[in-house]
Amino acid sequence: MADVRQIVIDIISDIAPDEDVSSIDDAKSLREQLDLDSMDFLDIVMELRKRHKVEVPQEDYPKLASLQSCVAYLGPKFATAPV
Amino acid sequence: MTYDAIVIGAGMSGLAAGIRLAMFDKRVLILEKHSIPGGLNSYYQRRNFDRGGIRQFDVGLHALTNFIKKGEKGKPFSKLLKQLRLSYDDFKLCPQSYSAIRFPETQLRFSNDFELLRSEVFEKFPHDIDGFNLLVEKVRAFNELDLSLGYSSSRQVLRSILKDDLLAEMLLCPLLIYGSAWEDDMDFAQFVIMFKSLYFEGFSRPEGGVRTIIGLLMNKLQELGAEVRFKTAVSEILVKNGEVVGVVASGEVLLAPVVFSSVGYPETVALAPSLEAKPRVGAMTFLESIFVFDHKIPLTANEATIIFANNAQTYAYRPAQNFFDDVSAVVCFPDNYEPHVRDGEGTVRVTYMANYQQWKDLERSRYLEMKQVVGESALALVHSLVPGLVEKPLFTDVFSPLTIERYTGHLNGTVYGSTDKTRDGRTPVKNLFVIGTDQGFLGIIGAMLSGISMANLHGLMSEAKQGE
């Protein structure tokens, strides 16, 4: 199975190159730790779709709040995604 | 031909919208009437007959607002860098020294350090410093990005907070002339945007002027494979059953399920006859005089980058009564951005408020005469601000509201667009969206953020929603 945590971190480092992603607390909200706004979350969603064909509908954006919730939410999607 | 999205206009908002859409694999077509990109912030050149070679000029750029230092976060400029995936260093920003608001007896200076303005207000208006600080807090707390806001008068808000009318007039002056479509007043949300952009953040200029920015945007578009067509004017926006289906450009039918128009709201309506909206054409238009001298300017130690000069106690921001208004002017010294290069030719730009209809009604020979009158008046002003400056410029160029109208297609030569903004970009036609000035964000940075946010909202998010 794909390493969802690493996939999300890779995307964040590409869309916000100035952020330090090495010391993120998985349980805490990403917004609390990094300078990410709603535009950046849109980019995370768009990159998931572009790179991995994984769809996140708008009402599910809150499920991307922390790395932990990303893994919980995206894990099953990656398991069934056409890679 | 069929595209995923068509963008009308290759100005700052159109290019930025195109980048966002192309970044996520949309087939995007950008259509531009003019032969080069930039829109209201384009560039041109003039042959230098005396010395050989060519001189390059920016059309509108005095200052890039929203200055940030490298690494600063959470500001409009930093959002823009992230969204367009551009690097701070590529903009080669040269910060201002300081700028000055000059009224008959008083001057307020401001710089990229907000505390200069606060200390100037404390010194010149000690009785109103509490009011000023209150205003600053109100501005800081205000969410100007809320797309659902209605109009509220900035002058009324200022009157309720400040005691001294002169302070209100002086603070309004740069904010109005650098962004208001409304006469004598502006929407408070726009006031907040401008206050933050000019006073909190400040001015810089990219080395190389507006071409540097346009070059970055065009390179990015090319990298992403977006198509841009120049000298291709849109003659009609095609609407079927209340929904946009494409455009006609240079006689060709081009289809797309979503169209972003940066040509202005009234101008968009004019292209889509069935669109039931009557946004007003704004009244504010300007004259710009550009002088080139054989040395850098100014010669003295007093090196303001921009001077907002107003020779009256109140600031009248409205169409000139008599062709142009010489009571107030904005004088920009592009040589006074850091680092100061002291050799080579020097440039000064002077902006006056104008009156579109009067210029429109002039016969050709009178038109040229009047442009000369404007140039002489602007030159006299420059000489009064820079004592000891050599008398005759090497080169003078004056452009009028008619020039703006001809090159940008903005009706009546408006620079800040219609007084009827559509803050969420929507029009009565489904999937036809307004971006740029008439969506309500201001300046070069604002225009790009407008293109970005509208492309996100109507081009990308709507799709993410359907993508279940």
Coordinates of C-alpha atoms in Angstrom, one line a residue:
Chain A
M1 CA 0.0 0.0 0.0
A2 CA 1.1 3.5 -0.8
D3 CA 2.7 5.5 2.0
V4 CA -0.1 8.1 2.3
R5 CA 1.7 10.1 4.9
Q6 CA 4.7 10.6 2.7
I7 CA 2.5 11.4 -0.3
V8 CA 0.8 14.2 1.5
I9 CA 4.1 15.5 2.8
D10 CA 5.6 15.5 -0.7
I11 CA 2.6 17.5 -1.9
I12 CA 2.9 20.0 0.9
S13 CA 6.6 20.6 0.3
D14 CA 5.9 21.2 -3.4
I15 CA 3.0 23.7 -2.9
A16 CA 4.6 25.5 0.1
P17 CA 8.4 25.1 -0.4
D18 CA 9.2 27.5 2.5
E19 CA 7.6 25.3 5.1
D20 CA 9.5 22.9 7.3
V21 CA 7.8 19.6 7.0
S22 CA 10.4 17.6 9.0
S23 CA 8.9 18.1 12.4
I24 CA 5.1 17.9 11.8
D25 CA 3.1 16.4 14.7
D26 CA 0.7 13.9 13.0
A27 CA -2.0 14.4 15.6
K28 CA -2.1 18.2 15.4
S29 CA -3.9 20.2 12.7
L30 CA -1.6 21.1 9.7
R31 CA -2.9 24.7 9.8
E32 CA -1.7 25.1 13.3
Q33 CA 1.8 24.1 12.5
L34 CA 2.3 25.4 8.9
D35 CA 1.3 28.5 7.0
L36 CA -1.4 26.8 5.0
D37 CA -4.7 28.5 4.0
S38 CA -7.8 27.3 2.2
M39 CA -6.1 27.9 -1.2
D40 CA -3.3 25.5 -0.2
F41 CA -5.8 22.8 0.9
L42 CA -7.4 23.1 -2.6
D43 CA -3.9 22.5 -4.0
I44 CA -3.4 19.4 -1.9
V45 CA -6.8 18.1 -3.2
M46 CA -5.9 19.0 -6.8
E47 CA -2.5 17.4 -6.6
L48 CA -4.0 14.2 -5.1
R49 CA -6.2 14.1 -8.1
K50 CA -3.5 15.0 -10.6
R51 CA -0.8 12.7 -9.3
H52 CA -2.7 9.8 -7.8
K53 CA -6.2 10.0 -9.3
V54 CA -7.6 10.2 -5.8
E55 CA -10.8 12.4 -5.5
V56 CA -11.7 14.4 -2.4
P57 CA -15.1 16.0 -2.6
Q58 CA -15.4 19.5 -1.1
E59 CA -17.4 18.4 1.9
D60 CA -14.6 16.1 2.9
Y61 CA -11.9 18.8 3.0
P62 CA -12.0 18.9 6.8
K63 CA -10.9 15.3 6.8
L64 CA -7.5 16.5 5.6
A65 CA -7.0 18.6 8.8
S66 CA -4.0 16.6 10.3
L67 CA -1.6 14.1 8.9
Q68 CA -3.3 11.5 11.0
S69 CA -6.7 12.2 9.6
C70 CA -5.3 12.4 6.1
V71 CA -3.9 8.9 6.5
A72 CA -7.2 7.6 7.9
Y73 CA -9.3 9.2 5.2
L74 CA -7.1 8.8 2.2
G75 CA -5.7 5.3 3.0
P76 CA -8.8 3.4 1.8
K77 CA -9.0 5.6 -1.3
F78 CA -5.4 4.8 -2.2
A79 CA -6.1 1.1 -1.7
T80 CA -8.8 1.2 -4.4
A81 CA -7.3 3.9 -6.6
P82 CA -6.3 3.0 -10.2
V83 CA -2.5 3.4 -9.8
Chain B
M1 CA -11.9 24.1 -31.4
T2 CA -13.0 23.0 -27.9
Y3 CA -11.2 23.9 -24.7
D4 CA -11.8 23.2 -21.0
A5 CA -11.7 27.0 -20.3
I6 CA -11.4 30.2 -22.2
V7 CA -9.9 33.3 -20.6
I8 CA -10.6 36.7 -22.3
G9 CA -7.6 39.1 -21.9
A10 CA -3.9 38.4 -21.2
G11 CA -3.6 41.0 -18.4
M12 CA -2.5 40.2 -14.9
S13 CA -5.7 38.5 -13.9
G14 CA -6.1 36.5 -17.1
L15 CA -2.6 35.2 -17.1
A16 CA -2.9 34.2 -13.4
A17 CA -6.2 32.4 -14.0
G18 CA -4.7 30.7 -17.0
I19 CA -1.8 29.4 -14.9
R20 CA -4.1 28.0 -12.2
L21 CA -6.2 26.2 -14.7
A22 CA -3.4 24.8 -16.8
M23 CA -1.6 23.7 -13.6
F24 CA -4.3 21.2 -13.1
D25 CA -4.3 19.9 -16.7
K26 CA -7.1 22.0 -18.1
R27 CA -6.9 22.8 -21.8
V28 CA -6.8 26.6 -21.5
L29 CA -7.0 29.2 -24.2
I30 CA -6.2 32.9 -23.4
L31 CA -7.3 35.4 -26.0
E32 CA -5.7 38.8 -26.2
K33 CA -6.7 41.7 -28.5
H34 CA -3.4 43.5 -28.3
S35 CA -0.2 42.2 -29.7
I36 CA 1.5 41.8 -26.3
P37 CA 0.4 40.8 -22.8
G38 CA -0.1 42.9 -19.7
G39 CA -3.5 44.6 -20.2
L40 CA -3.6 47.8 -18.1
N41 CA -0.1 47.0 -16.9
S42 CA 1.6 46.5 -20.2
Y43 CA 4.7 48.1 -21.7
Y44 CA 5.8 49.8 -24.9
Q45 CA 8.9 51.2 -26.5
R46 CA 9.9 54.3 -28.3
R47 CA 12.9 54.8 -30.6
N48 CA 15.5 57.1 -29.2
F49 CA 16.3 59.3 -32.2
D50 CA 19.0 61.3 -30.4
R51 CA 21.1 58.5 -29.1
G52 CA 20.2 55.5 -31.1
G53 CA 18.6 52.4 -29.6
I54 CA 15.2 52.0 -27.9
R55 CA 13.7 53.2 -24.6
Q56 CA 11.4 50.9 -22.8
F57 CA 8.4 52.1 -20.8
D58 CA 5.8 50.6 -18.5
V59 CA 2.3 51.7 -19.3
G60 CA 0.9 52.0 -15.8
L61 CA 3.3 50.8 -13.2
H62 CA 4.3 53.3 -10.6
A63 CA 4.6 50.8 -7.8
L64 CA 3.9 47.2 -7.0
T65 CA 1.9 47.3 -3.8
N66 CA 1.8 44.5 -1.1
F67 CA 5.6 44.5 -0.6
I68 CA 6.9 41.6 1.6
K69 CA 10.4 40.6 2.6
K70 CA 11.6 37.2 1.6
G71 CA 10.0 34.5 3.7
E72 CA 7.2 36.6 5.1
K73 CA 4.1 34.5 5.3
G74 CA 0.3 34.9 5.2
K75 CA 0.3 38.0 3.0
P76 CA -1.3 38.5 -0.4
F77 CA 2.0 38.4 -2.1
S78 CA 3.1 35.2 -0.4
K79 CA -0.2 33.5 -1.3
L80 CA 0.3 34.5 -4.9
L81 CA 3.8 33.1 -5.0
K82 CA 2.5 29.8 -3.6
Q83 CA -0.5 29.6 -5.9
L84 CA 1.4 30.4 -9.0
R85 CA 4.5 28.4 -7.8
L86 CA 6.8 31.3 -8.5
S87 CA 9.9 32.2 -6.4
Y88 CA 10.2 35.4 -4.5
D89 CA 13.7 36.0 -5.9
D90 CA 12.4 35.9 -9.5
F91 CA 10.5 39.1 -9.0
K92 CA 13.7 41.0 -8.2
L93 CA 11.8 43.4 -6.0
C94 CA 13.5 46.8 -5.4
P95 CA 11.8 48.4 -2.3
Q96 CA 10.8 52.1 -2.2
S97 CA 12.8 54.6 -0.1
Y98 CA 9.6 56.3 1.2
S99 CA 6.6 58.0 -0.3
A100 CA 5.0 61.3 0.8
I101 CA 1.4 62.6 0.9
R102 CA 1.8 66.4 0.5
F103 CA -1.0 68.8 1.3
P104 CA -0.5 72.6 1.4
E105 CA 0.8 72.8 5.0
T106 CA 1.4 69.2 6.0
Q107 CA 3.2 66.2 4.7
L108 CA 2.8 62.6 5.8
R109 CA 5.6 60.1 4.8
F110 CA 5.1 56.4 4.7
S111 CA 7.4 53.5 3.8
N112 CA 7.6 49.7 3.9
D113 CA 7.8 50.1 7.7
F114 CA 4.3 51.0 8.9
E115 CA 5.7 52.6 12.0
L116 CA 7.0 55.6 9.9
L117 CA 3.4 56.5 9.1
R118 CA 2.3 56.0 12.7
S119 CA 5.0 58.3 13.9
E120 CA 4.3 60.9 11.2
V121 CA 0.6 60.9 12.3
F122 CA 1.7 61.2 15.9
E123 CA 3.8 64.2 15.0
K124 CA 1.4 66.0 12.7
F125 CA -1.9 65.0 14.2
P126 CA -1.1 64.4 17.9
H127 CA -4.8 65.1 18.8
D128 CA -6.0 62.3 16.5
I129 CA -3.4 59.5 17.2
D130 CA -6.0 57.5 19.2
G131 CA -8.4 57.7 16.4
F132 CA -5.7 56.7 14.0
N133 CA -4.8 53.7 16.1
L134 CA -8.4 52.7 16.3
L135 CA -8.7 52.9 12.5
V136 CA -5.6 50.7 12.2
E137 CA -7.0 48.1 14.5
K138 CA -10.3 48.1 12.6
V139 CA -8.5 47.7 9.3
R140 CA -6.3 44.9 10.7
A141 CA -9.4 43.0 12.0
F142 CA -11.5 43.4 8.9
N143 CA -11.9 40.4 6.5
E144 CA -11.8 42.1 3.1
L145 CA -11.8 38.8 1.4
D146 CA -15.3 38.0 2.4
L147 CA -17.0 37.7 -1.0
S148 CA -20.5 38.5 0.4
L149 CA -19.8 42.0 1.6
G150 CA -21.9 44.9 0.4
Y151 CA -20.9 48.5 -0.2
S152 CA -20.2 50.8 2.7
S153 CA -18.7 54.3 2.4
S154 CA -15.1 54.8 3.6
R155 CA -15.6 58.5 4.3
Q156 CA -18.4 57.7 6.6
V157 CA -16.3 55.1 8.5
L158 CA -13.4 57.6 8.7
R159 CA -15.6 60.4 9.9
S160 CA -16.9 58.2 12.7
I161 CA -13.4 57.3 13.9
L162 CA -11.1 60.3 13.1
K163 CA -11.6 63.8 14.5
D164 CA -9.5 65.6 12.0
D165 CA -10.9 65.8 8.5
L166 CA -7.5 66.7 7.1
L167 CA -6.0 63.4 8.3
A168 CA -8.9 61.5 6.7
E169 CA -8.3 63.4 3.4
M170 CA -4.6 62.7 3.5
L171 CA -5.0 59.0 4.2
L172 CA -7.6 58.6 1.5
C173 CA -5.6 60.4 -1.2
P174 CA -3.2 57.6 -2.2
L175 CA -5.8 54.9 -1.6
L176 CA -8.3 56.6 -3.9
I177 CA -6.0 57.4 -6.8
Y178 CA -4.3 54.0 -6.7
G179 CA -7.5 52.0 -6.8
S180 CA -10.9 53.6 -6.6
A181 CA -13.5 53.2 -9.3
W182 CA -15.9 55.4 -7.2
E183 CA -15.7 59.2 -7.3
D184 CA -14.7 60.9 -4.0
D185 CA -15.1 57.8 -2.0
M186 CA -14.5 54.1 -2.0
D187 CA -16.1 50.9 -0.7
F188 CA -14.8 50.3 2.8
A189 CA -13.7 46.7 1.9
Q190 CA -11.6 48.2 -0.9
F191 CA -10.3 50.8 1.5
V192 CA -9.1 48.0 3.7
I193 CA -7.5 46.2 0.9
M194 CA -5.7 49.4 -0.2
F195 CA -4.7 50.4 3.3
K196 CA -3.1 47.0 3.9
S197 CA -1.4 47.0 0.5
L198 CA 0.0 50.5 0.6
Y199 CA 0.5 51.4 4.3
F200 CA 0.9 48.0 6.1
E201 CA 2.9 46.4 3.3
G202 CA 4.2 49.1 1.0
F203 CA 5.8 49.6 -2.4
S204 CA 8.5 48.0 -4.5
R205 CA 9.3 47.7 -8.2
P206 CA 10.6 44.7 -9.9
E207 CA 13.9 45.3 -11.5
G208 CA 13.1 45.7 -15.2
G209 CA 9.6 46.9 -14.4
V210 CA 6.4 45.2 -15.4
R211 CA 8.1 43.1 -18.1
T212 CA 9.7 41.1 -15.3
I213 CA 6.3 40.1 -13.9
I214 CA 4.8 39.5 -17.3
G215 CA 7.8 37.4 -18.3
L216 CA 7.4 35.2 -15.3
L217 CA 3.7 34.6 -16.0
M218 CA 4.2 34.0 -19.7
N219 CA 7.1 31.5 -19.0
K220 CA 4.9 29.6 -16.5
L221 CA 2.1 29.4 -19.0
Q222 CA 4.4 28.1 -21.6
E223 CA 5.8 25.5 -19.2
L224 CA 2.3 24.3 -18.4
G225 CA 1.3 24.2 -22.1
A226 CA -1.4 26.8 -22.1
E227 CA -2.3 28.5 -25.4
V228 CA -2.2 32.3 -25.7
R229 CA -3.3 34.0 -28.8
F230 CA -2.5 37.6 -29.5
K231 CA -4.1 40.1 -31.9
T232 CA -7.3 38.0 -31.3
A233 CA -10.2 40.1 -30.3
V234 CA -13.3 38.4 -28.9
S235 CA -16.3 39.8 -30.8
E236 CA -19.0 37.8 -29.0
I237 CA -19.5 35.6 -26.0
L238 CA -21.7 32.7 -27.0
V239 CA -24.6 31.9 -24.7
K240 CA -27.1 29.1 -25.1
N241 CA -30.1 28.7 -22.7
G242 CA -28.6 31.1 -20.2
E243 CA -25.3 29.2 -20.1
V244 CA -22.0 30.2 -21.7
V245 CA -20.8 27.8 -24.5
G246 CA -17.8 29.7 -25.9
V247 CA -16.7 32.8 -27.8
V248 CA -16.2 34.1 -31.3
A249 CA -12.7 35.5 -31.8
S250 CA -11.3 36.8 -35.1
G251 CA -14.3 35.1 -36.8
E252 CA -13.6 31.7 -35.3
V253 CA -16.0 29.9 -33.0
L254 CA -14.1 28.6 -29.9
L255 CA -16.0 26.4 -27.5
A256 CA -15.6 26.0 -23.8
P257 CA -17.9 25.1 -20.9
V258 CA -16.5 28.0 -18.8
V259 CA -15.3 31.5 -19.7
F260 CA -13.4 33.9 -17.6
S261 CA -13.6 37.5 -18.8
S262 CA -11.1 40.1 -17.6
V263 CA -12.2 42.8 -20.0
G264 CA -14.4 44.6 -17.4
Y265 CA -18.0 43.9 -16.3
P266 CA -19.7 46.5 -18.7
E267 CA -17.4 45.4 -21.5
T268 CA -18.3 41.7 -20.9
V269 CA -22.0 42.6 -21.0
A270 CA -21.4 44.3 -24.4
L271 CA -20.0 41.0 -25.7
A272 CA -22.9 39.0 -24.5
P273 CA -26.1 40.7 -25.7
S274 CA -28.4 38.3 -23.8
L275 CA -26.6 39.0 -20.5
E276 CA -29.1 40.8 -18.3
A277 CA -27.0 43.2 -16.2
K278 CA -26.3 46.9 -16.5
P279 CA -23.1 47.6 -14.6
R280 CA -22.1 51.2 -14.9
V281 CA -19.0 52.4 -16.6
G282 CA -16.7 54.1 -14.1
A283 CA -15.9 57.7 -14.5
M284 CA -12.3 57.7 -13.2
T285 CA -9.7 58.0 -15.9
F286 CA -6.2 59.5 -16.0
L287 CA -3.5 61.1 -18.0
E288 CA 0.1 60.0 -17.6
S289 CA 3.1 62.1 -18.6
I290 CA 6.5 60.4 -18.8
F291 CA 9.8 62.4 -18.9
V292 CA 13.2 61.1 -19.6
F293 CA 16.2 63.2 -18.4
D294 CA 19.8 62.8 -19.1
H295 CA 20.6 62.0 -15.5
K296 CA 19.0 60.3 -12.5
I297 CA 16.4 62.1 -10.4
P298 CA 16.2 63.8 -7.9
L299 CA 19.5 65.5 -7.4
T300 CA 18.9 66.3 -3.8
A301 CA 19.0 64.1 -0.7
N302 CA 15.3 64.2 -0.4
E303 CA 14.6 61.0 -2.3
A304 CA 10.9 60.2 -2.2
T305 CA 9.9 57.4 -4.5
I306 CA 6.3 58.6 -5.0
I307 CA 4.8 62.0 -4.0
F308 CA 1.0 62.3 -3.8
A309 CA 0.7 66.1 -4.2
N310 CA -2.6 67.8 -3.4
N311 CA -2.8 71.6 -3.5
A312 CA -6.0 71.9 -1.4
Q313 CA -7.2 71.0 2.1
T314 CA -9.7 68.5 0.7
Y315 CA -8.9 65.7 -1.8
A316 CA -11.2 65.9 -4.8
Y317 CA -11.2 62.6 -6.5
R318 CA -13.5 63.0 -9.5
P319 CA -13.3 63.6 -13.2
A320 CA -11.4 66.8 -14.0
Q321 CA -13.6 69.8 -14.8
N322 CA -11.4 71.0 -17.5
F323 CA -9.6 68.2 -19.3
F324 CA -7.2 67.5 -16.5
D325 CA -6.9 68.4 -12.8
D326 CA -3.7 70.1 -11.9
V327 CA -4.7 70.6 -8.2
S328 CA -3.5 67.2 -7.5
A329 CA -1.1 64.7 -9.1
V330 CA 0.9 61.6 -8.4
V331 CA 4.6 62.0 -9.2
C332 CA 6.6 58.8 -9.4
F333 CA 10.4 58.7 -9.4
P334 CA 11.2 55.1 -10.5
D335 CA 14.9 55.9 -10.0
N336 CA 14.3 56.1 -6.2
Y337 CA 13.7 52.5 -5.7
E338 CA 16.6 50.7 -3.9
P339 CA 19.3 50.2 -4.8
H340 CA 19.8 53.6 -6.2
V341 CA 21.7 53.5 -9.4
R342 CA 23.2 56.9 -10.0
D343 CA 24.3 56.8 -13.6
G344 CA 22.2 56.6 -16.8
E345 CA 19.0 58.4 -17.8
G346 CA 16.4 59.3 -15.3
T347 CA 12.6 59.0 -15.5
V348 CA 9.7 60.8 -13.9
R349 CA 6.0 59.9 -14.3
V350 CA 3.2 62.3 -13.5
T351 CA -0.5 61.2 -13.2
Y352 CA -3.4 63.6 -13.4
M353 CA -7.1 62.9 -13.1
A354 CA -8.8 63.5 -16.5
N355 CA -12.2 63.8 -18.1
Y356 CA -12.9 61.2 -20.7
Q357 CA -15.7 62.9 -22.5
Q358 CA -13.8 66.2 -23.0
W359 CA -10.8 64.3 -24.5
K360 CA -13.1 62.2 -26.6
D361 CA -14.8 65.3 -28.1
L362 CA -11.5 67.0 -29.2
E363 CA -10.5 67.1 -32.9
R364 CA -7.2 65.6 -33.7
S365 CA -5.1 68.8 -33.8
R366 CA -6.7 70.1 -30.6
Y367 CA -6.1 66.7 -29.0
L368 CA -2.4 66.9 -29.7
E369 CA -2.2 70.5 -28.5
M370 CA -4.0 69.6 -25.2
K371 CA -1.6 66.7 -24.7
Q372 CA 1.2 69.3 -25.0
V373 CA -0.5 71.5 -22.4
V374 CA -0.7 68.6 -20.0
G375 CA 3.0 67.7 -20.6
E376 CA 4.0 71.3 -19.8
S377 CA 2.0 71.5 -16.6
A378 CA 3.4 68.1 -15.4
L379 CA 6.9 69.3 -16.3
A380 CA 6.5 72.5 -14.3
L381 CA 5.3 70.4 -11.3
V382 CA 8.4 68.1 -11.6
H383 CA 10.6 71.2 -11.6
S384 CA 8.9 72.6 -8.5
L385 CA 9.6 69.3 -6.7
V386 CA 13.1 68.8 -8.0
P387 CA 15.0 72.1 -7.8
G388 CA 18.1 72.2 -9.9
L389 CA 16.8 69.6 -12.4
V390 CA 18.0 70.3 -16.0
E391 CA 15.2 72.2 -17.8
K392 CA 14.5 70.2 -20.8
P393 CA 13.8 66.4 -20.8
L394 CA 15.3 64.3 -23.5
F395 CA 12.0 62.7 -24.2
T396 CA 8.4 63.4 -23.3
D397 CA 5.4 61.1 -23.8
V398 CA 1.8 61.8 -22.7
F399 CA -1.0 59.3 -22.8
S400 CA -4.7 60.1 -22.4
P401 CA -7.9 58.3 -21.6
L402 CA -8.3 57.6 -25.3
T403 CA -4.9 55.9 -25.4
I404 CA -6.0 53.7 -22.5
E405 CA -9.3 52.9 -24.2
R406 CA -7.6 52.1 -27.5
Y407 CA -5.1 49.7 -26.1
T408 CA -7.0 48.0 -23.3
G409 CA -10.5 48.1 -24.6
H410 CA -11.7 49.5 -21.3
L411 CA -14.7 51.7 -22.0
N412 CA -14.1 55.4 -21.4
G413 CA -10.5 54.6 -20.5
T414 CA -11.4 53.5 -17.0
V415 CA -8.4 52.1 -15.1
Y416 CA -10.2 50.9 -12.0
G417 CA -13.3 49.7 -13.9
S418 CA -16.9 49.8 -13.1
T419 CA -18.5 51.0 -9.9
D420 CA -20.6 47.8 -9.9
K421 CA -18.3 45.0 -8.8
T422 CA -19.2 41.3 -8.9
R423 CA -17.3 40.1 -5.9
D424 CA -17.9 36.4 -6.4
G425 CA -17.2 36.8 -10.2
R426 CA -20.7 35.6 -11.1
T427 CA -22.7 37.0 -13.9
P428 CA -26.4 36.3 -14.8
V429 CA -25.0 33.9 -17.5
K430 CA -24.1 30.5 -16.0
N431 CA -20.3 29.7 -16.1
L432 CA -19.4 33.1 -17.4
F433 CA -17.2 34.8 -14.7
V434 CA -15.7 38.2 -14.3
I435 CA -12.1 38.4 -13.2
G436 CA -9.7 41.3 -12.6
T437 CA -10.6 44.8 -11.5
D438 CA -14.4 44.4 -11.8
Q439 CA -14.3 41.4 -9.5
G440 CA -13.0 43.9 -6.9
F441 CA -9.4 43.1 -6.0
L442 CA -7.0 45.9 -6.8
G443 CA -3.6 46.6 -8.2
I444 CA -1.3 44.2 -10.0
I445 CA -1.2 41.8 -7.0
G446 CA -4.9 42.1 -6.6
A447 CA -5.5 41.4 -10.2
M448 CA -3.4 38.3 -10.1
L449 CA -5.2 37.1 -6.9
S450 CA -8.5 37.8 -8.6
G451 CA -7.6 35.5 -11.5
I452 CA -6.3 32.9 -9.0
S453 CA -9.3 32.9 -6.7
M454 CA -11.9 32.9 -9.4
A455 CA -10.1 30.1 -11.3
N456 CA -10.0 28.2 -8.0
L457 CA -13.6 28.8 -7.1
H458 CA -15.2 28.4 -10.5
G459 CA -12.7 26.4 -12.5
L460 CA -11.2 23.9 -10.0
M461 CA -13.4 23.7 -6.9
S462 CA -16.7 23.2 -8.8
E463 CA -15.0 20.3 -10.5
A464 CA -13.7 18.8 -7.2
K465 CA -17.3 18.9 -6.0
Q466 CA -18.6 17.0 -9.0
G467 CA -15.6 14.6 -8.8
E468 CA -17.1 12.2 -6.4

